Amino acid sequence: ALRTGGSIVAYPVWKTLNGVQNAAGYVVGFALDYDKAHREAEVLREQLVEMRHYMAAYSELREENDRLRANLSFVRNEPRLTVEAAEVIGRSFDGALTIDRGAVHGVQESMCVLTREGIVGVVAKVEPFFSHVYTLHHSNCKVGAMVSRNRVRGVVHGSGSTVSPVATMQYIDLKEDIRPGDTIITSGGGIFPSGYPIGVVSKVEYDSGSLLKTALIEPAVDPYRLDEVFVLRAAYPSAEELAGPQGRDGDALPAPLYAAPDERTLQERYAP
């Protein structure tokens, strides 16, 4: 009877103590699990940040690899061009670039600079280890040009404006057919090889009291997004240029290899 009575009296106390013990174990286990989960979350967060850096570097390397492959393909598919690859190391807001090739690399003033997308500009000043390039956004850059559709010719020069990067094609006769959307290419015969894209006509303007009209050109190459360019050392004439002029016997006269840089005067180079 005493044992039974003691058990009846002790049972609630034992039950309470057991519940407290289980609750304490649960709380301690929860705290330990939370701390472990927190530390694992911190480790995973650090790994995620590290993976993001790796992914960004991978994306950059992949884009660079694709760009270099495209440049290599351009050089291989242009056997008539002899070029020197250069990296853009500086930019200015007036449309000038600085490249990492200079006099020690054989670069000279008035050499043509281009990319696979089209004409970039011309070498304006050469230092021993780097050079300055005037792009189509610079007012001192002039390119002999023509409309790809019908061979209407003119001279394209940069606006020299930091606000508007649009170039201008001048010396176009009023009777000539030139329209917005026409592709403008190099006309050849100078420091720029023929047939390479310059830009697209965005607008045609008529000068009152003049026999000429001008066209606004959106350049094909944005100089502020360039990483690599090619400096043209020499270029063989195109098939169209090789076909003329005609000799006395009707045979085409041999066309010499273009020299770079062009030794003609500025008036002879850019005269319409």
PDB file of C-alpha atoms in Angstrom, residues 136 141 143 155-159 165-170 172 205 214-218:
ATOM      1  CA  LEU A 136      35.076  58.328 -87.852  1.00  0.00           C
ATOM      2  CA  CYS A 141      39.241  61.764 -90.099  1.00  0.00           C
ATOM      3  CA  VAL A 143      37.449  58.668 -95.901  1.00  0.00           C
ATOM      4  CA  VAL A 155      33.869  61.993 -98.750  1.00  0.00           C
ATOM      5  CA  VAL A 156      32.906  60.945 -95.228  1.00  0.00           C
ATOM      6  CA  HIS A 157      34.297  62.852 -92.262  1.00  0.00           C
ATOM      7  CA  GLY A 158      33.543  62.856 -88.550  1.00  0.00           C
ATOM      8  CA  SER A 159      31.358  65.455 -86.904  1.00  0.00           C
ATOM      9  CA  PRO A 165      28.590  60.631 -83.142  1.00  0.00           C
ATOM     10  CA  VAL A 166      27.019  60.786 -86.621  1.00  0.00           C
ATOM     11  CA  ALA A 167      29.488  61.325 -89.485  1.00  0.00           C
ATOM     12  CA  THR A 168      28.777  63.302 -92.660  1.00  0.00           C
ATOM     13  CA  MET A 169      29.168  62.352 -96.318  1.00  0.00           C
ATOM     14  CA  GLN A 170      29.789  65.438 -98.459  1.00  0.00           C
ATOM     15  CA  ILE A 172      27.310  64.507-103.370  1.00  0.00           C
ATOM     16  CA  GLU A 205      20.138  66.976 -96.276  1.00  0.00           C
ATOM     17  CA  THR A 214      25.084  65.837 -97.743  1.00  0.00           C
ATOM     18  CA  ALA A 215      24.145  62.596 -96.010  1.00  0.00           C
ATOM     19  CA  LEU A 216      24.325  61.821 -92.297  1.00  0.00           C
ATOM     20  CA  ILE A 217      26.080  58.508 -91.660  1.00  0.00           C
ATOM     21  CA  GLU A 218      25.828  56.232 -88.642  1.00  0.00           C
TER      22      GLU A 218
END
